[in-house]
XYZ file of C-alpha atoms in Angstrom:
595
model
C 38.012 8.047 228.410
C 41.185 7.398 230.322
C 43.737 10.135 230.712
C 46.256 7.966 228.943
C 44.665 6.598 225.750
C 47.228 3.797 225.689
C 45.538 2.228 228.720
C 41.894 2.797 227.809
C 40.644 -0.443 229.343
C 37.013 -0.074 228.323
C 37.899 0.493 224.695
C 40.424 -2.334 224.724
C 37.873 -4.783 226.131
C 35.271 -3.672 223.587
C 37.656 -4.266 220.696
C 38.713 -7.613 222.182
C 35.088 -8.761 222.511
C 34.335 -7.923 218.906
C 37.575 -9.559 217.787
C 36.749 -12.785 219.639
C 33.232 -12.699 218.218
C 34.542 -12.293 214.656
C 37.155 -15.018 215.115
C 34.467 -17.348 216.472
C 32.297 -16.775 213.406
C 35.331 -17.231 211.159
C 36.374 -20.541 212.711
C 32.811 -21.867 212.639
C 32.566 -21.262 208.894
C 35.055 -24.020 208.053
C 36.404 -25.973 211.020
C 33.357 -28.169 211.805
C 32.765 -28.954 208.107
C 36.357 -29.392 206.923
C 36.464 -33.195 207.042
C 33.112 -33.366 205.272
C 34.547 -31.237 202.471
C 37.608 -33.479 202.250
C 35.336 -36.475 201.922
C 33.512 -34.795 199.061
C 36.867 -34.247 197.350
C 37.062 -38.031 197.130
C 39.505 -38.677 199.996
C 39.085 -41.763 202.139
C 39.112 -41.856 205.927
C 42.863 -42.606 206.329
C 43.777 -39.680 204.087
C 41.464 -37.366 205.995
C 42.937 -38.616 209.265
C 46.451 -37.857 208.053
C 45.450 -34.348 206.974
C 43.715 -33.540 210.257
C 46.501 -35.106 212.314
C 49.041 -32.944 210.522
C 46.889 -29.904 211.170
C 46.732 -30.582 214.932
C 50.447 -31.315 215.095
C 51.377 -28.028 213.423
C 49.098 -26.078 215.751
C 50.565 -27.792 218.824
C 54.160 -26.712 218.179
C 54.135 -23.912 215.612
C 51.788 -21.587 217.516
C 53.912 -21.408 220.723
C 57.064 -20.897 218.654
C 55.544 -17.992 216.723
C 54.190 -16.471 219.943
C 57.686 -16.617 221.437
C 59.238 -14.909 218.401
C 56.538 -12.236 218.265
C 57.073 -11.392 221.927
C 60.864 -11.433 221.699
C 60.992 -9.069 218.710
C 57.963 -6.957 219.654
C 56.136 -7.907 216.428
C 52.817 -9.065 217.808
C 50.665 -6.672 215.818
C 52.567 -7.515 212.643
C 51.924 -11.198 213.271
C 48.232 -10.585 213.983
C 47.725 -8.638 210.778
C 49.856 -11.031 208.758
C 48.036 -14.087 210.087
C 44.612 -12.667 209.288
C 45.684 -11.425 205.876
C 47.409 -14.677 205.001
C 44.472 -16.802 206.125
C 42.230 -14.987 203.640
C 44.281 -16.259 200.723
C 45.348 -19.583 202.222
C 41.772 -20.699 202.839
C 40.969 -20.154 199.170
C 43.715 -22.601 198.210
C 41.421 -25.414 199.306
C 38.842 -24.287 196.755
C 41.454 -24.738 194.012
C 42.135 -28.370 194.923
C 40.547 -30.434 192.131
C 38.123 -33.109 193.326
C 38.512 -36.644 192.119
C 35.124 -36.432 190.418
C 35.114 -33.268 188.322
C 31.455 -33.590 187.363
C 29.545 -33.919 190.633
C 26.105 -35.223 189.915
C 24.740 -35.071 193.418
C 23.769 -31.439 193.115
C 20.252 -30.752 191.974
C 21.001 -27.278 190.693
C 19.615 -27.972 187.230
C 16.493 -29.689 188.480
C 17.440 -33.169 187.250
C 17.413 -36.038 189.647
C 20.718 -37.793 190.188
C 22.234 -40.078 192.745
C 25.916 -40.287 193.510
C 27.602 -43.182 195.217
C 30.992 -42.397 196.679
C 33.128 -45.406 197.384
C 35.446 -44.315 200.216
C 38.468 -46.611 199.910
C 39.236 -49.510 197.598
C 38.379 -53.003 198.866
C 35.079 -51.756 200.297
C 31.916 -53.011 198.630
C 29.198 -50.545 197.733
C 25.581 -51.124 196.861
C 23.670 -48.346 195.125
C 19.900 -48.608 195.160
C 18.139 -46.502 192.560
C 14.445 -46.885 191.816
C 13.012 -45.500 188.622
C 9.432 -44.768 187.774
C 7.570 -47.766 186.277
C 7.631 -47.558 182.517
C 7.006 -50.022 179.708
C 9.923 -52.287 179.091
C 12.094 -50.925 176.298
C 12.450 -52.920 173.118
C 16.174 -52.371 172.899
C 18.813 -53.969 175.132
C 21.208 -51.993 177.306
C 24.555 -53.263 175.997
C 26.675 -51.316 178.478
C 24.947 -52.761 181.554
C 25.254 -56.534 181.669
C 22.109 -57.621 183.451
C 21.907 -60.967 185.119
C 19.265 -62.134 182.694
C 21.378 -61.423 179.595
C 25.006 -62.001 180.425
C 25.284 -65.250 178.570
C 28.230 -66.365 180.622
C 28.580 -70.028 181.365
C 30.850 -72.129 183.492
C 33.289 -72.561 180.681
C 33.958 -68.879 180.134
C 36.840 -68.673 182.552
C 35.073 -67.736 185.792
C 34.917 -70.206 188.612
C 31.635 -70.572 190.401
C 31.722 -70.266 194.169
C 29.170 -71.092 196.814
C 25.967 -69.294 196.142
C 27.118 -68.099 192.712
C 25.473 -68.905 189.441
C 27.042 -69.192 186.059
C 25.544 -65.837 185.160
C 27.761 -63.935 187.651
C 30.789 -62.750 185.649
C 32.191 -60.768 188.595
C 32.892 -63.532 191.090
C 36.644 -63.089 190.883
C 36.772 -59.304 190.824
C 37.440 -57.174 193.902
C 34.255 -56.258 195.660
C 35.014 -52.545 195.408
C 34.683 -52.757 191.617
C 31.196 -54.209 191.647
C 27.990 -52.390 192.502
C 24.385 -53.403 192.416
C 21.789 -51.229 190.754
C 18.241 -52.203 191.580
C 15.558 -50.736 189.379
C 11.862 -51.303 189.390
C 12.048 -54.020 186.773
C 15.655 -55.239 186.570
C 18.618 -55.777 188.826
C 22.042 -55.373 187.262
C 25.537 -55.812 188.586
C 27.826 -53.321 186.950
C 31.446 -52.393 187.220
C 31.964 -49.277 189.325
C 34.861 -46.914 189.569
C 37.054 -47.734 192.576
C 36.651 -44.265 194.071
C 33.508 -42.581 192.803
C 30.702 -43.733 190.587
C 27.470 -42.150 189.614
C 24.207 -43.520 188.349
C 21.815 -41.045 186.822
C 18.168 -41.657 186.322
C 17.102 -39.917 183.151
C 13.294 -39.744 183.147
C 13.188 -38.662 179.507
C 14.959 -41.814 178.368
C 13.488 -44.111 180.964
C 16.759 -45.995 181.481
C 19.722 -46.000 183.789
C 22.895 -44.465 182.486
C 26.312 -45.034 183.998
C 28.485 -41.940 184.204
C 31.684 -43.510 185.403
C 35.238 -43.255 184.126
C 35.472 -47.044 184.269
C 34.728 -48.825 181.051
C 31.982 -51.454 180.984
C 33.188 -55.006 181.269
C 31.306 -56.267 178.217
C 32.133 -53.562 175.729
C 31.589 -55.393 172.499
C 30.535 -58.949 173.019
C 29.085 -61.467 175.382
C 32.088 -63.794 175.460
C 34.478 -62.819 178.189
C 37.474 -64.080 176.213
C 36.626 -62.019 173.146
C 39.064 -59.333 171.978
C 36.488 -56.679 172.759
C 36.308 -57.720 176.389
C 40.085 -57.947 176.687
C 40.359 -54.440 175.311
C 37.690 -53.275 177.732
C 39.557 -54.849 180.629
C 42.748 -53.053 179.613
C 40.813 -49.813 179.342
C 39.341 -50.401 182.776
C 42.821 -50.908 184.239
C 43.975 -47.713 182.590
C 41.033 -45.805 184.004
C 41.814 -47.239 187.432
C 45.420 -46.060 187.196
C 44.265 -42.591 186.185
C 41.824 -42.528 189.092
C 44.479 -43.539 191.611
C 46.806 -40.936 190.157
C 44.086 -38.321 190.495
C 43.457 -39.408 194.077
C 47.150 -39.085 194.830
C 47.292 -35.547 193.462
C 44.118 -34.578 195.304
C 45.678 -35.742 198.563
C 49.019 -34.029 197.927
C 47.412 -30.710 196.993
C 45.064 -30.895 199.979
C 47.987 -31.594 202.300
C 50.018 -28.706 200.926
C 47.117 -26.279 201.123
C 46.278 -27.303 204.674
C 49.886 -27.023 205.867
C 50.224 -23.499 204.466
C 46.854 -22.543 205.877
C 47.647 -23.860 209.362
C 51.083 -22.246 209.443
C 49.455 -18.880 208.811
C 46.428 -19.327 211.064
C 47.497 -21.259 214.165
C 49.560 -18.501 215.901
C 46.678 -16.012 215.843
C 44.778 -17.115 218.949
C 47.754 -17.489 221.291
C 49.379 -14.209 220.222
C 46.096 -12.324 220.655
C 45.483 -13.855 224.095
C 49.005 -13.092 225.317
C 48.826 -9.517 224.058
C 45.484 -8.821 225.690
C 46.477 -10.447 228.975
C 49.669 -8.391 229.259
C 47.781 -5.252 228.286
C 45.267 -5.827 231.086
C 48.024 -6.837 233.489
C 49.480 -3.330 233.272
C 46.305 -1.883 234.770
C 45.526 -4.794 237.124
C 42.401 -5.775 235.179
C 43.207 -9.396 234.382
C 40.039 -10.511 236.167
C 38.051 -9.117 233.230
C 40.036 -11.296 230.837
C 38.329 -14.486 232.007
C 34.929 -13.651 230.513
C 36.069 -13.081 226.919
C 35.798 -16.749 225.900
C 32.005 -16.440 225.949
C 32.155 -14.059 222.989
C 34.055 -16.596 220.939
C 31.470 -19.279 221.713
C 28.646 -16.905 220.781
C 30.371 -16.173 217.492
C 30.852 -19.859 216.770
C 27.204 -20.612 217.566
C 25.980 -17.904 215.211
C 28.551 -18.671 212.537
C 27.979 -22.414 212.350
C 24.223 -21.982 211.958
C 24.518 -19.081 209.523
C 27.026 -20.677 207.176
C 25.199 -24.014 207.103
C 22.002 -22.195 206.137
C 23.792 -20.346 203.321
C 25.506 -23.397 201.861
C 22.360 -24.933 200.427
C 21.256 -21.617 198.928
C 24.498 -20.344 197.401
C 26.429 -23.434 196.316
C 24.568 -23.681 193.024
C 25.369 -20.060 192.154
C 29.027 -20.023 193.160
C 30.212 -23.140 191.370
C 29.590 -25.311 188.369
C 31.887 -28.219 189.169
C 33.673 -29.538 192.216
C 32.319 -30.608 195.588
C 29.806 -28.841 197.729
C 31.112 -26.599 200.451
C 33.009 -23.803 198.713
C 30.689 -21.347 200.460
C 32.386 -22.299 203.728
C 35.726 -21.034 202.462
C 34.298 -17.891 200.896
C 32.549 -17.111 204.172
C 35.780 -17.769 206.075
C 37.682 -15.323 203.868
C 34.979 -12.673 204.176
C 34.856 -12.831 207.985
C 38.677 -12.909 208.121
C 38.680 -9.612 206.279
C 36.321 -8.172 208.881
C 38.515 -9.512 211.702
C 41.500 -7.926 209.969
C 39.914 -4.501 210.299
C 39.299 -5.133 213.993
C 42.816 -6.500 214.464
C 44.295 -3.159 213.462
C 42.859 -1.684 216.671
C 43.470 -4.759 218.847
C 45.129 -3.829 222.159
C 48.827 -4.688 222.120
C 51.183 -3.331 224.812
C 53.677 -1.014 223.145
C 56.301 -1.534 225.820
C 57.056 -4.434 228.060
C 60.211 -4.876 230.062
C 62.268 -7.817 228.945
C 61.748 -11.014 230.893
C 63.518 -14.341 230.532
C 61.435 -16.493 228.188
C 62.010 -19.828 229.880
C 58.580 -20.201 231.459
C 57.592 -22.924 229.015
C 60.599 -24.979 230.062
C 59.748 -24.398 233.706
C 56.181 -25.522 233.046
C 57.354 -28.752 231.415
C 59.776 -29.455 234.267
C 56.981 -28.795 236.738
C 54.813 -31.388 235.000
C 57.606 -33.955 235.072
C 58.132 -33.532 238.810
C 54.521 -33.705 240.008
C 52.595 -37.001 239.768
C 49.294 -35.121 239.924
C 50.226 -33.038 236.879
C 51.420 -36.149 235.044
C 48.048 -37.779 235.681
C 46.258 -34.650 234.505
C 48.445 -34.498 231.380
C 47.555 -38.078 230.456
C 43.882 -37.193 230.973
C 44.121 -34.204 228.629
C 45.976 -36.336 226.081
C 43.151 -38.906 226.054
C 40.561 -36.120 225.870
C 42.251 -34.828 222.727
C 42.394 -38.309 221.214
C 38.708 -39.031 221.809
C 37.479 -35.558 220.883
C 39.310 -35.619 217.544
C 37.336 -38.688 216.444
C 34.091 -36.783 217.023
C 35.328 -33.658 215.267
C 36.643 -35.623 212.283
C 33.981 -38.223 211.586
C 30.710 -37.403 213.353
C 29.461 -35.411 210.368
C 30.325 -38.363 208.130
C 28.088 -40.494 210.313
C 25.304 -37.911 210.146
C 25.699 -37.572 206.379
C 25.293 -41.322 206.007
C 21.954 -40.924 207.802
C 20.885 -38.237 205.287
C 21.432 -35.300 207.595
C 21.656 -31.822 206.124
C 24.401 -29.346 206.948
C 21.851 -27.172 208.717
C 21.181 -29.974 211.200
C 24.925 -30.497 211.600
C 25.452 -26.833 212.349
C 22.566 -26.779 214.791
C 24.028 -29.768 216.648
C 27.317 -27.898 217.127
C 25.532 -24.741 218.266
C 23.486 -26.777 220.726
C 26.622 -27.941 222.536
C 28.169 -24.457 222.558
C 25.050 -22.779 223.926
C 24.737 -25.477 226.572
C 28.249 -24.677 227.742
C 27.416 -20.974 227.971
C 24.232 -21.653 229.948
C 26.074 -23.945 232.369
C 28.804 -21.402 233.080
C 26.938 -19.577 235.916
C 27.002 -22.892 237.815
C 30.749 -23.354 237.361
C 31.790 -22.311 240.862
C 29.049 -24.279 242.564
C 29.792 -27.360 240.455
C 33.493 -27.320 241.292
C 32.732 -26.764 244.971
C 30.206 -29.580 245.236
C 32.023 -32.196 243.184
C 35.624 -31.018 243.675
C 38.058 -30.733 240.799
C 38.689 -34.475 240.620
C 34.987 -35.265 240.721
C 34.221 -32.811 237.932
C 36.971 -34.302 235.764
C 35.483 -37.735 236.379
C 32.009 -36.502 235.498
C 33.272 -34.922 232.286
C 35.127 -38.074 231.238
C 32.041 -40.179 231.947
C 29.833 -37.905 229.841
C 32.358 -37.933 226.986
C 32.471 -41.732 227.062
C 28.666 -41.833 227.082
C 28.516 -39.534 224.066
C 30.913 -41.725 222.104
C 28.916 -44.846 222.905
C 25.707 -43.090 221.876
C 27.225 -41.882 218.605
C 28.132 -45.452 217.670
C 24.415 -46.361 217.658
C 22.953 -43.438 215.717
C 19.815 -44.464 213.865
C 18.586 -41.222 212.287
C 19.729 -37.758 211.285
C 18.130 -36.159 214.346
C 19.313 -38.715 216.906
C 22.598 -36.876 217.451
C 20.888 -33.805 218.920
C 20.033 -35.176 222.416
C 23.620 -36.320 222.987
C 24.976 -32.896 222.073
C 23.421 -31.502 225.230
C 26.038 -33.445 227.192
C 28.761 -31.348 225.565
C 28.163 -28.733 228.245
C 29.647 -31.218 230.730
C 31.922 -33.332 228.521
C 33.669 -30.217 227.188
C 32.743 -27.187 229.292
C 32.787 -28.550 232.845
C 35.655 -30.898 232.034
C 37.923 -28.077 230.900
C 36.862 -25.887 233.817
C 38.019 -28.595 236.189
C 41.262 -29.070 234.265
C 41.927 -25.318 234.344
C 41.180 -25.107 238.081
C 43.533 -28.027 238.744
C 46.302 -26.374 236.726
C 45.943 -23.111 238.637
C 45.967 -24.984 241.935
C 49.064 -27.048 241.154
C 51.099 -24.396 239.336
C 53.785 -22.396 241.066
C 53.523 -18.577 241.053
C 54.168 -17.197 237.573
C 53.688 -20.482 235.711
C 49.875 -20.602 235.526
C 49.552 -19.360 231.957
C 52.566 -21.235 230.525
C 51.364 -24.425 232.191
C 47.856 -23.948 230.807
C 49.326 -23.342 227.336
C 51.321 -26.581 227.589
C 48.207 -28.561 228.489
C 45.901 -27.017 225.883
C 48.507 -26.817 223.158
C 50.982 -29.656 223.481
C 49.188 -32.415 225.366
C 45.747 -31.863 223.852
C 47.141 -31.154 220.372
C 49.368 -34.244 220.293
C 46.452 -36.360 221.524
C 44.175 -34.960 218.818
C 46.851 -35.598 216.207
C 47.282 -39.221 217.274
C 43.522 -39.731 217.398
C 43.206 -38.410 213.846
C 45.992 -40.598 212.474
C 44.732 -43.781 214.108
C 41.028 -43.009 213.724
C 41.151 -42.816 209.944
C 42.618 -46.302 209.611
C 40.198 -47.747 212.168
C 37.273 -46.338 210.184
C 38.663 -47.846 206.978
C 39.447 -51.321 208.283
C 36.587 -51.660 210.760
C 33.864 -49.025 211.038
C 33.044 -45.734 212.650
C 30.970 -47.493 215.306
C 33.985 -49.601 216.286
C 36.110 -46.441 216.570
C 33.655 -44.732 218.907
C 33.123 -47.841 221.013
C 36.884 -48.348 221.351
C 37.365 -44.741 222.495
C 34.525 -45.196 224.983
C 36.162 -48.282 226.491
C 39.555 -46.552 226.751
C 38.027 -43.516 228.481
C 36.107 -45.660 230.957
C 39.220 -47.673 231.816
C 41.216 -44.496 232.334
C 38.407 -42.999 234.401
C 38.466 -45.982 236.760
C 42.269 -45.774 237.035
C 42.207 -41.986 237.446
C 39.780 -42.112 240.357
C 41.474 -45.073 242.037
C 44.960 -43.544 242.164
C 43.924 -40.157 243.543
C 44.201 -41.297 247.140
C 47.684 -42.717 246.478
C 49.099 -39.537 244.952
C 51.121 -37.255 247.252
C 48.852 -34.610 248.726
C 49.762 -30.957 248.782
C 50.605 -29.349 252.126
C 48.652 -26.347 253.286
C 49.791 -23.582 255.588
C 47.839 -22.978 258.771
C 47.198 -19.233 258.607
C 46.195 -18.811 262.297
C 49.506 -20.402 263.257
C 51.279 -17.927 260.962
C 49.721 -15.012 262.789
C 50.582 -16.488 266.168
C 54.196 -16.976 265.152
C 54.368 -13.439 263.795
C 53.111 -12.013 267.091
C 55.588 -13.975 269.179
C 58.558 -13.258 266.918
C 59.749 -10.070 268.670
C 63.257 -11.075 269.688
C 66.205 -9.672 267.749
C 68.590 -12.347 268.978
C 67.481 -14.953 266.428
C 69.810 -15.392 263.499
C 69.491 -16.774 259.948
C 66.303 -18.333 258.805
C 64.907 -18.504 262.348
C 63.984 -14.829 261.977
C 61.676 -15.666 259.094
C 58.221 -16.295 260.558
C 57.038 -17.918 257.331
C 59.797 -20.524 257.459
C 59.040 -21.255 261.117
C 55.354 -21.718 260.415
C 56.081 -24.030 257.523
C 58.420 -26.079 259.671
C 55.792 -26.430 262.377
C 53.237 -27.403 259.763
C 55.689 -29.927 258.282
C 56.210 -31.479 261.710
C 52.457 -31.759 262.244
C 52.008 -33.261 258.755
C 54.699 -35.928 259.305
C 53.320 -36.741 262.709
C-alpha cells in the first residue's frame, strides 16, 4: 500500500482493468447484434442505416463535449456513475419498441414448425419456399389461397397478359413486393403477401398451408376479379397496407428516440474514464502502464460476445412471448452495466488538478489543417470508418441470410479480437520492418480484401477465415495510425489529436457509411456495397502510397552536432538567440537540409 492512499497506483490499475473488462463484456452484449435486432423489428436497410448513422454522429461530437464539461466542473465521477446508471434504463427502452409483426412465428418455442418470410423494403420481390410432408390431396378447396390451377381468371377479367404470363396469373399488374410464391409438395400457389412481413405456417395436423398475414386475400368471396367481394377485399388490403406502413413509421420513430437517448447517456463514458485514468497516472509518472489496458477491454468483448450469443438461444423463449428475438442482449447489457456501476464507484479519478486552458482540441484541429501528412492520415481514417461501418451494420444480415446462428456470429467477432491480441507482441517489430506508412498500406489492403471476400460469402461458416485478417485490418492498422499521430503531433497535443482522429474523423466516416450503405443495400445489394467499398479503398491505397514521396518531410535534429555546439559555446560575448545552442544547431541543420 502506498503511503498516500489517493495515489495507490496498483489498486487504481486493478480497478481500471476490471472496469475495462466489464465495459468490454457490456458492449459486446448488444453492439455487434444491434442491427440484427433492428432488422427483426421489421426495419429495412435504409432505416437501420439512418439509426446507426445517427448513433455514430452523436458519439463523435457529444462525447468530447461531455468530457470537456466534466473536466471543467470537476464532475467526472458524477458523469461516470450517471452514464452507467442511465444506460441500464435506456437500453431497456429498445425492448419496449413494438415490432411490426407482433406475433413472431419464427420461434420454435412451442415445438410447432413455422417459417417466417420478412420482406425488407417495399418494391422487393420475395419468394418463400415451404415444403410440407406428402399427404393425400384434400377433398376441399383452399378458398383463401388462389392456386394457379383454380383461379378461373381469363383474359377478359381486367388483367393484361404480358410476355410469359398466362391468363391464370391475376397478379401481373401488382407490385412484386405484394406477391409471393409458396411451393408445396403438390401445389404451387401465388398469394398476396404483406408488404413488410408475412408468415406461412405449416400445420401438420391440418395438412394444409395457412397464411397468417394482416393482408387480406385477393379473392375473398368469388372467382371474378370484378365482383363486389373482390373489390371489398382490395379495399381491405389497401387498408391493411396503410396500417402496416403506419406501424413501420412508429417502429422507426420509437427506435430512433430510444437510440438517441441511449447514445446520449452512454457515449461519454469511455472518453471520460480514459481521461481520468490517464491524468491519475500522470501524477505519479506511470502513464506507460496506461497503454496495456486496452487488452482487458478486448478480452471482455471476446468473452461477452460468445457468452451472450450462447444464452440467446436458450433464454429467449423464457423471457418473452411476443416480439423479436434478441431481448436477452439488452437484459445482459443492463445486468453487466450494473456490475460496472459498482466498479465505477471505486474508479480512480484525480481529486485535484490545476486548471489548464482547455483549447487543446482547437490546437489539434489547427495542427491537422496545417500539415499535409495529417490531412492525408485524416482522410485515411475517414475512409476506414466508412468501410468498417458497412461490416458492422450488415455483415450479420449477410450471415443470417446464409442460415448462420448467433453463436457463429459471436464466434466470428471473438476470432478477430483474439487475433488482434495475439498479434500485439509483434507490434514493434511490424512497425519497424514495414514503417508506419507500410503498415497503414497493409491494413488498408487487408480491409479491402475482407470486403471483397464478404461480398462472395457462400455459407454460414465461410466468414470465419476472413475474420482472421481483422488482426491486421483493424489492429495493425490502428497501431500504425496511432504511431503516426504521436510522431506528427507537437508536445502536449498527442492525446487531443488522437481523440480527434478516433472520435471526429472516424465517427463522421462511420456515420456517412451507415447513411449511404443502407440505401445501397436497398437499391442494389449487400454484395455491391462491399465491392464498392473495396474499390474505393484500393484506389485510395494507391493514391496514399504514391503521394508519400511528394509530401514535405519532417526535419530531424543531428544530436552529435548539438553536443558539439554545446561544447564550443563558451563565450559570453554572444547576444540574443546566438547564445541558444539549440537554435544554432537547428540553423545549421536547416542549412544542410536546404543544401
